[in-house]
Amino acid sequence: MNDKLFDAYPLFHITGRPGWINDPNGLVYFRGQYHVFYQYYPAATHWGPMHWGHVVSDDLKQWEQMPIALAPGGKGDRDGCFSGSAIVWQDRIWLLYTGFTENGGGDAIRQVQCLASSADGVRFEKHGVVIDENDLPADYSPSDFRDPKVWRSGDSFFCVVAARRVGGRGRVLLYRSEDLRTWHFVGDLFGVDSRGSMIECPDYRSDLGLLMLCEQFQPQEGHTHLNIHTNRYYLGILDETSGSFRPTSEGICDYGFDFYAPQTFADTPVMIGWMNMWDRNVPSADYGFAGMLTLPRRLEVRDGRLRQTPCLPETRIVRTENGMGTLTDCAVTGVIEVRARDLRHLTLRLRVKGEQSTILSYRAGEWVFDRSHAGVAITGVEQDADSRAGIRRMPGEGDYVSLTVVMDRYSVEVFANGRALTSTVYPDADADGIVFEADAAECTYTRAELV
Ligand code: FRU
């Protein structure tokens, strides 16, 4: 690999190295290591025949690149190994993923669920198709049937799979199995069409009573769900006998421009998402790679709301300031923490150089993120004025603010009182100015560098 290319990669976010990546897949802990797979097309910086790329980590901080785990070409997955999940059973990693065959496109497309496994966590053996159109209830489309998420409950395995009724919109189906090879349809979680035209990448975990899913072509709801491909979570109870899901509340997983297809680890409530978005340009394609994954985020549910805490890379604090007013600083990457009481106003300008800057501000119960002057423009299919202006908004509480901002070369992840707002930015490599201003009863600014 040439040094110039290596130098252009994000410092601590997972990427596929040369090529294109999208969804995180198969998040699982096996023999002392965290395994993360991802949708990968190694041959170009655009989406293509999907492979599963693979990285491992001891600590969720440093990732080691592994050989490609799955490549298209087998029975049921001739044209792509689409998204899926993993589980450890009988001392092996089992991957349940969607096999894709194009067959000329349209209604002839087939999406089936396939099984693969590995004894050493490195080399994977395919076991073929385990759920296909014969396992779909009548009137569901075999062309839109994908992204199984598997878990174990008692002596059974369950999986949720995204689906669509013919002529209708997105659905989520529940299946049950005793051996991962033979699956039985249990039920349709909501029993009604979703708001999006198709659901993708459902993820369910019973320990939190949390169902996350993505919806394509989802109409905006106020200042949320502005991305035309959005993410939503429901809290509630999934009845594994009937397959019905009763939501008690719902929300958006991440308020930013670049967050999709989140998945949690099989045994651990830690989530990773794809830190890009469909239907927009990806400026890093100029450096030979496109697509990154978010930092892992620990999830909890408190007061009826999903809260996220980032698993930070190794850092050391280099600056702490108490007080308000204006402060200047400089860094391209690292972590900024702000703790404030009775916050009236805050502005944090990052990656400042001349006219370039990425701005996060807080006023009157709302965070506003502005990447309109952040560097190389990111444009695409948008449905609203905020998106065209490079703006994202997130609710906040000023009485006590716990803010963590994580900067890598091409991303800013904002965590404020458990809510998250994630976006990519492509400023000049030397755009390193920071300007911080706050008006609050008490306020502390801390910056940490990567070690
Ligand atoms: C979501 C998605 C999945 C599919 C995969 C294909 O981003 O469209 O539904 O399995 O990407 O790469």
Coordinates of C-alpha atoms and ligand atoms in Angstrom, one line a residue:
M1 CA 0.0 0.0 0.0
N2 CA 1.4 3.4 -0.8
D3 CA 2.3 5.7 2.1
K4 CA 0.3 8.7 0.7
L5 CA -2.9 6.6 0.7
F6 CA -2.2 5.2 4.2
D7 CA -1.7 8.8 5.4
A8 CA -5.2 9.7 4.2
Y9 CA -7.2 7.1 6.1
P10 CA -9.1 8.0 9.3
L11 CA -7.0 7.5 12.4
F12 CA -9.3 5.5 14.6
H13 CA -12.5 4.8 12.7
I14 CA -12.9 1.5 10.8
T15 CA -12.7 1.7 7.1
G16 CA -12.2 -0.9 4.4
R17 CA -8.9 0.6 3.3
P18 CA -9.0 0.7 -0.6
G19 CA -12.6 0.4 -1.8
W20 CA -16.1 1.0 -0.7
I21 CA -17.8 0.0 2.6
N22 CA -21.3 0.4 3.9
D23 CA -23.2 -1.4 6.8
P24 CA -21.4 -3.0 9.8
N25 CA -22.3 -6.7 9.9
G26 CA -21.9 -9.7 12.2
L27 CA -20.8 -7.9 15.4
V28 CA -19.7 -10.6 17.8
Y29 CA -17.3 -11.4 20.6
F30 CA -15.4 -14.6 20.1
R31 CA -12.5 -16.0 22.1
G32 CA -11.5 -12.7 23.6
Q33 CA -11.8 -10.5 20.6
Y34 CA -14.5 -8.3 19.1
H35 CA -15.2 -9.1 15.5
V36 CA -16.7 -6.5 13.1
F37 CA -17.5 -7.3 9.5
Y38 CA -18.8 -4.8 7.0
Q39 CA -20.3 -4.6 3.5
Y40 CA -17.3 -4.2 1.3
Y41 CA -16.5 -3.8 -2.4
P42 CA -12.7 -3.9 -2.7
A43 CA -12.4 -3.1 -6.4
A44 CA -13.8 0.5 -6.5
T45 CA -15.0 3.5 -4.4
H46 CA -18.6 2.9 -5.3
W47 CA -21.1 0.1 -4.2
G48 CA -20.6 -3.1 -6.2
P49 CA -20.8 -6.9 -5.6
M50 CA -20.8 -7.1 -1.9
H51 CA -18.2 -9.0 0.2
W52 CA -17.8 -9.1 3.9
G53 CA -14.7 -7.2 5.1
H54 CA -13.4 -8.1 8.6
V55 CA -11.6 -6.4 11.4
V56 CA -10.9 -7.6 15.0
S57 CA -10.1 -5.8 18.3
D58 CA -9.2 -6.7 21.8
D59 CA -10.5 -3.4 23.3
L60 CA -12.9 -1.8 20.8
K61 CA -10.2 0.9 20.3
Q62 CA -7.5 -0.5 17.9
W63 CA -8.6 -2.6 15.0
E64 CA -6.7 -5.1 13.0
Q65 CA -7.5 -5.8 9.4
M66 CA -8.3 -9.5 8.6
P67 CA -8.8 -11.3 5.3
I68 CA -12.1 -10.9 3.5
A69 CA -14.6 -13.2 5.2
L70 CA -17.2 -13.7 2.5
A71 CA -17.1 -13.2 -1.2
P72 CA -20.1 -13.5 -3.6
G73 CA -20.3 -16.5 -5.9
G74 CA -22.0 -19.3 -4.0
K75 CA -25.5 -20.8 -4.1
G76 CA -27.9 -18.0 -3.4
D77 CA -25.2 -15.3 -3.2
R78 CA -23.9 -15.2 -6.7
D79 CA -24.1 -11.4 -7.0
G80 CA -23.6 -10.3 -3.4
C81 CA -23.2 -11.2 0.2
F82 CA -25.5 -8.5 1.8
S83 CA -25.9 -7.5 5.4
G84 CA -26.4 -9.9 8.3
S85 CA -25.4 -10.8 11.8
A86 CA -23.4 -13.3 13.8
I87 CA -23.7 -15.5 16.8
V88 CA -21.3 -17.8 18.7
W89 CA -22.6 -21.4 19.1
Q90 CA -20.7 -24.7 19.6
D91 CA -17.4 -22.8 19.7
R92 CA -17.9 -21.4 16.2
I93 CA -18.9 -18.0 14.8
W94 CA -22.1 -18.4 12.7
L95 CA -22.9 -15.8 10.1
L96 CA -26.5 -15.3 8.9
Y97 CA -26.5 -13.0 5.9
T98 CA -28.5 -12.2 2.8
G99 CA -27.5 -13.8 -0.5
F100 CA -28.4 -11.6 -3.5
T101 CA -29.0 -12.7 -7.1
E102 CA -29.9 -10.0 -9.6
N103 CA -31.4 -12.1 -12.4
G104 CA -31.8 -9.1 -14.7
G105 CA -33.3 -6.9 -11.9
G106 CA -36.8 -5.8 -10.8
D107 CA -39.1 -8.5 -9.6
A108 CA -36.6 -11.2 -10.7
I109 CA -34.2 -10.2 -8.0
R110 CA -33.9 -12.8 -5.2
Q111 CA -32.8 -12.1 -1.7
V112 CA -32.4 -15.2 0.5
Q113 CA -30.8 -15.8 3.9
C114 CA -27.6 -17.8 3.9
L115 CA -25.5 -19.4 6.7
A116 CA -21.7 -19.6 7.0
S117 CA -19.4 -20.5 9.9
S118 CA -15.9 -20.5 11.2
A119 CA -13.9 -22.5 13.8
D120 CA -11.0 -20.1 13.9
G121 CA -12.7 -16.7 13.4
V122 CA -10.7 -16.1 10.2
R123 CA -11.7 -18.5 7.5
F124 CA -15.4 -19.0 6.8
E125 CA -17.2 -21.9 5.2
K126 CA -20.5 -21.4 3.5
H127 CA -23.5 -23.7 4.3
G128 CA -25.9 -22.4 1.7
V129 CA -29.4 -21.0 1.8
V130 CA -31.4 -21.5 5.0
I131 CA -34.4 -19.1 4.5
D132 CA -35.8 -18.4 1.0
E133 CA -39.1 -17.4 -0.6
N134 CA -40.8 -20.7 0.4
D135 CA -40.4 -19.5 4.0
L136 CA -42.1 -16.1 3.2
P137 CA -45.8 -15.8 3.9
A138 CA -48.0 -15.2 0.9
D139 CA -47.9 -11.7 -0.6
Y140 CA -44.4 -10.8 0.7
S141 CA -41.8 -9.9 -2.0
P142 CA -38.9 -12.3 -2.5
S143 CA -37.0 -9.4 -4.1
D144 CA -36.9 -7.3 -0.9
F145 CA -36.1 -9.7 2.0
R146 CA -32.9 -9.0 3.8
D147 CA -30.6 -8.2 6.7
P148 CA -31.2 -11.0 9.2
K149 CA -30.3 -10.2 12.9
V150 CA -29.9 -13.4 14.9
W151 CA -30.1 -14.0 18.7
R152 CA -30.6 -16.8 21.1
S153 CA -33.4 -17.1 23.6
G154 CA -33.7 -20.2 25.8
D155 CA -33.0 -23.2 23.5
S156 CA -34.1 -21.4 20.3
F157 CA -32.5 -19.0 17.9
F158 CA -34.6 -16.1 16.5
C159 CA -33.9 -13.7 13.8
V160 CA -35.7 -10.6 12.5
V161 CA -35.5 -10.0 8.7
A162 CA -36.6 -6.9 6.8
A163 CA -39.3 -7.5 4.2
R164 CA -42.0 -5.9 2.1
R165 CA -45.5 -6.8 1.1
V166 CA -46.0 -6.9 -2.6
G167 CA -47.3 -3.4 -3.6
G168 CA -46.8 -2.3 0.0
R169 CA -44.1 -0.8 2.3
G170 CA -41.5 -2.1 4.8
R171 CA -42.2 -4.9 7.3
V172 CA -40.1 -6.8 9.8
L173 CA -40.6 -10.6 10.1
L174 CA -39.6 -12.9 13.0
Y175 CA -38.3 -16.5 12.4
R176 CA -37.3 -19.2 14.8
S177 CA -34.9 -22.1 14.6
E178 CA -33.4 -24.8 16.8
D179 CA -30.2 -25.4 14.8
L180 CA -29.7 -22.2 12.6
R181 CA -30.3 -24.4 9.5
T182 CA -34.1 -24.9 9.6
W183 CA -36.2 -21.8 10.2
H184 CA -39.9 -21.3 10.8
F185 CA -41.9 -18.1 10.2
V186 CA -43.3 -16.8 13.5
G187 CA -44.9 -13.4 12.7
D188 CA -44.9 -9.9 11.3
L189 CA -43.7 -7.6 14.1
F190 CA -46.0 -4.6 13.4
G191 CA -48.6 -6.2 11.2
V192 CA -48.9 -2.9 9.2
D193 CA -46.7 -1.1 6.7
S194 CA -43.9 1.1 7.9
R195 CA -43.5 4.8 7.1
G196 CA -40.5 4.1 4.8
S197 CA -40.9 2.3 1.5
M198 CA -38.6 -0.4 2.6
I199 CA -37.1 -1.3 6.0
E200 CA -33.4 -2.3 6.2
C201 CA -31.1 -3.7 8.9
P202 CA -33.5 -4.4 11.8
D203 CA -31.6 -5.0 15.1
Y204 CA -33.4 -6.3 18.2
R205 CA -32.1 -6.9 21.7
S206 CA -34.3 -8.2 24.5
D207 CA -32.0 -7.0 27.3
L208 CA -32.9 -3.4 26.5
G209 CA -36.2 -4.0 24.8
L210 CA -34.8 -2.2 21.8
L211 CA -35.6 -2.5 18.2
M212 CA -33.7 -0.4 15.7
L213 CA -34.4 -0.2 12.1
C214 CA -33.7 1.9 9.0
E215 CA -36.3 3.2 6.6
Q216 CA -35.8 4.1 3.0
F217 CA -37.5 7.1 1.6
Q218 CA -38.9 8.1 5.0
P219 CA -40.8 11.5 5.0
Q220 CA -39.3 14.0 7.4
E221 CA -40.9 14.4 10.8
G222 CA -40.4 18.0 12.0
H223 CA -36.6 18.5 12.3
T224 CA -36.0 14.7 12.5
H225 CA -35.7 12.0 9.9
L226 CA -34.3 14.5 7.4
N227 CA -32.0 11.9 5.7
I228 CA -34.1 10.2 3.1
H229 CA -32.7 7.0 4.4
T230 CA -33.2 7.3 8.1
N231 CA -32.8 5.3 11.4
R232 CA -35.4 4.8 14.1
Y233 CA -35.6 3.0 17.4
Y234 CA -38.5 1.6 19.3
L235 CA -38.6 0.6 22.9
G236 CA -41.0 -2.2 23.6
I237 CA -41.6 -5.9 23.9
L238 CA -41.3 -8.5 21.3
D239 CA -43.5 -11.5 21.9
E240 CA -41.3 -14.4 20.6
T241 CA -44.4 -16.7 20.5
S242 CA -46.7 -14.6 18.3
G243 CA -44.0 -12.5 16.7
S244 CA -45.8 -9.2 17.5
F245 CA -43.9 -6.2 18.8
R246 CA -45.7 -3.6 21.0
P247 CA -43.8 -0.3 21.1
T248 CA -44.0 1.9 24.1
S249 CA -41.9 4.8 22.7
E250 CA -39.7 5.6 19.8
G251 CA -37.0 8.0 18.7
I252 CA -34.2 8.6 16.2
C253 CA -30.9 6.8 16.9
D254 CA -28.7 9.6 15.6
Y255 CA -29.5 13.2 14.5
G256 CA -26.6 13.7 12.1
F257 CA -26.1 13.5 8.3
D258 CA -24.1 10.3 8.3
F259 CA -25.5 7.4 10.3
Y260 CA -27.2 4.3 8.9
A261 CA -27.6 0.6 9.4
P262 CA -26.6 0.4 13.2
Q263 CA -26.1 -3.0 14.6
T264 CA -25.3 -4.1 18.2
F265 CA -22.9 -6.9 19.3
A266 CA -24.6 -10.2 20.0
D267 CA -23.9 -10.3 23.8
T268 CA -23.0 -6.7 24.5
P269 CA -25.2 -3.5 24.2
V270 CA -22.6 -1.8 22.1
M271 CA -23.6 -0.4 18.7
I272 CA -21.7 0.6 15.6
G273 CA -23.3 2.3 12.5
W274 CA -22.2 3.1 9.0
M275 CA -20.9 6.7 9.1
N276 CA -22.0 7.7 5.6
M277 CA -25.3 8.0 3.7
W278 CA -26.7 6.7 0.5
D279 CA -27.3 9.1 -2.4
R280 CA -24.6 11.6 -1.5
N281 CA -21.1 12.0 -2.9
V282 CA -18.2 10.7 -0.7
P283 CA -15.2 13.1 -1.1
S284 CA -12.7 10.6 0.3
A285 CA -13.1 8.6 -2.9
D286 CA -10.3 10.9 -4.2
Y287 CA -8.0 9.1 -1.7
G288 CA -9.1 5.6 -2.8
F289 CA -11.6 4.8 -0.1
A290 CA -15.3 5.5 0.6
G291 CA -17.2 4.7 3.8
M292 CA -16.3 4.5 7.5
L293 CA -18.0 3.0 10.6
T294 CA -18.8 5.1 13.7
L295 CA -17.1 4.6 17.0
P296 CA -18.6 1.8 19.0
R297 CA -21.2 3.3 21.4
R298 CA -22.4 1.8 24.6
L299 CA -26.2 1.8 24.8
E300 CA -28.5 2.1 27.8
V301 CA -32.2 2.9 28.2
R302 CA -33.1 5.5 30.9
D303 CA -36.3 7.4 31.4
G304 CA -37.8 5.9 28.2
R305 CA -35.0 7.1 26.0
L306 CA -32.0 5.5 24.3
R307 CA -28.7 6.9 25.5
Q308 CA -25.3 6.5 23.9
T309 CA -21.8 6.8 25.3
P310 CA -18.9 6.5 22.9
C311 CA -16.1 4.0 23.4
L312 CA -13.3 6.5 23.0
P313 CA -9.8 5.8 21.5
E314 CA -6.8 6.0 23.8
T315 CA -6.2 9.7 24.6
R316 CA -4.5 12.0 27.2
I317 CA -5.8 15.3 28.4
V318 CA -3.7 18.2 27.1
R319 CA -5.8 21.2 28.1
T320 CA -8.5 22.0 30.7
E321 CA -10.1 25.5 31.1
N322 CA -12.7 26.7 33.6
G323 CA -14.9 29.6 32.8
M324 CA -16.7 31.2 30.0
G325 CA -15.9 33.8 27.3
T326 CA -13.9 33.0 24.2
L327 CA -11.0 30.5 24.1
T328 CA -8.9 29.5 21.1
D329 CA -7.2 26.1 20.6
C330 CA -6.1 23.9 17.8
A331 CA -6.4 20.2 16.8
V332 CA -7.4 18.2 13.8
T333 CA -8.3 15.0 15.7
G334 CA -9.0 14.2 19.3
V335 CA -11.8 14.5 21.9
I336 CA -13.3 17.7 23.4
E337 CA -15.4 17.4 26.5
V338 CA -17.6 20.3 27.9
R339 CA -19.4 20.2 31.2
A340 CA -21.7 23.1 31.8
R341 CA -24.4 24.1 34.3
D342 CA -27.2 26.5 33.3
L343 CA -25.9 26.9 29.8
R344 CA -27.4 29.8 27.9
H345 CA -25.3 29.7 24.8
L346 CA -22.3 27.8 23.4
T347 CA -20.5 27.9 20.1
L348 CA -17.8 25.5 19.2
R349 CA -16.0 26.1 15.8
L350 CA -13.9 23.2 14.7
R351 CA -11.5 22.6 11.8
V352 CA -11.2 26.4 11.3
K353 CA -9.0 27.7 8.5
G354 CA -9.9 30.9 6.7
E355 CA -13.5 30.6 5.6
Q356 CA -13.6 27.0 6.5
S357 CA -15.2 25.8 9.8
T358 CA -17.6 23.2 11.2
I359 CA -19.9 24.7 13.8
L360 CA -21.8 23.3 16.7
S361 CA -23.9 25.6 18.7
Y362 CA -26.4 25.4 21.5
R363 CA -29.2 27.9 22.3
A364 CA -32.7 27.6 23.8
G365 CA -32.9 23.8 24.1
E366 CA -31.4 23.0 20.7
W367 CA -28.1 22.0 19.3
V368 CA -27.4 23.1 15.7
F369 CA -24.7 21.5 13.7
D370 CA -23.6 23.4 10.5
R371 CA -21.2 21.9 7.9
S372 CA -22.1 24.3 5.1
H373 CA -18.5 25.7 5.2
A374 CA -16.8 22.6 6.4
G375 CA -14.7 22.0 3.3
V376 CA -15.4 19.8 0.2
A377 CA -19.1 20.0 -0.4
I378 CA -21.3 17.0 0.2
T379 CA -24.5 17.1 -1.9
G380 CA -27.1 14.6 -2.9
V381 CA -30.8 13.8 -2.8
E382 CA -32.3 15.9 -0.1
Q383 CA -35.9 16.6 1.0
D384 CA -35.7 19.8 3.0
A385 CA -34.1 23.2 3.4
D386 CA -32.0 22.3 6.5
S387 CA -30.3 19.4 4.6
R388 CA -29.6 21.6 1.5
A389 CA -28.1 24.2 3.9
G390 CA -25.8 21.7 5.6
I391 CA -27.7 21.9 9.0
R392 CA -28.8 19.3 11.5
R393 CA -30.6 19.9 14.8
M394 CA -30.8 18.0 18.0
P395 CA -32.8 18.7 21.2
G396 CA -30.8 19.4 24.3
E397 CA -31.1 20.4 28.0
G398 CA -29.1 23.5 29.2
D399 CA -29.5 23.0 33.0
Y400 CA -26.7 20.3 33.0
V401 CA -24.7 19.7 29.8
S402 CA -22.4 16.8 29.3
L403 CA -20.9 17.2 25.8
T404 CA -18.3 15.0 24.1
V405 CA -17.1 15.8 20.6
V406 CA -15.0 13.2 18.8
M407 CA -13.0 14.4 15.8
D408 CA -11.2 12.2 13.3
R409 CA -9.9 13.4 9.9
Y410 CA -13.2 13.2 8.2
S411 CA -15.8 13.0 10.9
V412 CA -17.3 14.8 13.9
E413 CA -19.4 12.7 16.4
V414 CA -21.3 14.8 18.9
F415 CA -22.7 13.2 22.1
A416 CA -24.8 15.5 24.3
N417 CA -26.5 14.1 27.4
G418 CA -26.8 10.7 25.7
R419 CA -28.0 11.9 22.3
A420 CA -25.8 11.6 19.2
L421 CA -25.3 13.6 16.0
T422 CA -22.8 12.2 13.6
S423 CA -21.5 13.7 10.4
T424 CA -18.6 13.5 8.0
V425 CA -16.7 16.6 7.0
Y426 CA -13.9 17.1 4.5
P427 CA -11.8 20.2 5.4
D428 CA -8.3 20.9 4.4
A429 CA -5.9 18.5 6.1
D430 CA -4.3 21.4 8.0
A431 CA -7.6 23.1 9.0
D432 CA -7.0 22.8 12.8
G433 CA -8.4 26.0 14.4
I434 CA -10.8 25.7 17.4
V435 CA -12.8 28.6 18.8
F436 CA -15.0 28.0 21.8
E437 CA -17.4 30.4 23.4
A438 CA -19.9 29.8 26.2
D439 CA -22.2 31.6 28.5
A440 CA -23.2 29.5 31.5
A441 CA -23.3 29.5 35.3
E442 CA -20.3 27.0 35.3
C443 CA -18.4 25.6 32.4
T444 CA -15.3 23.4 31.8
Y445 CA -13.6 22.8 28.5
T446 CA -11.2 19.8 28.2
R447 CA -9.3 18.6 25.2
A448 CA -7.6 15.2 24.8
E449 CA -5.2 14.1 22.1
L450 CA -4.8 10.6 20.7
V451 CA -1.9 8.7 22.2
Ligands
FRU1 C1 -28.4 -1.0 3.8 C2 -28.3 -2.0 2.7 C3 -28.9 -3.4 3.2 C4 -28.2 -4.4 2.3 C5 -26.9 -3.7 2.0 C6 -26.3 -4.0 0.7 O1 -27.5 0.0 3.7 O2 -29.0 -1.6 1.6 O3 -30.3 -3.4 3.2 O4 -28.1 -5.6 2.8 O5 -27.0 -2.4 2.3 O6 -25.0 -3.5 0.6

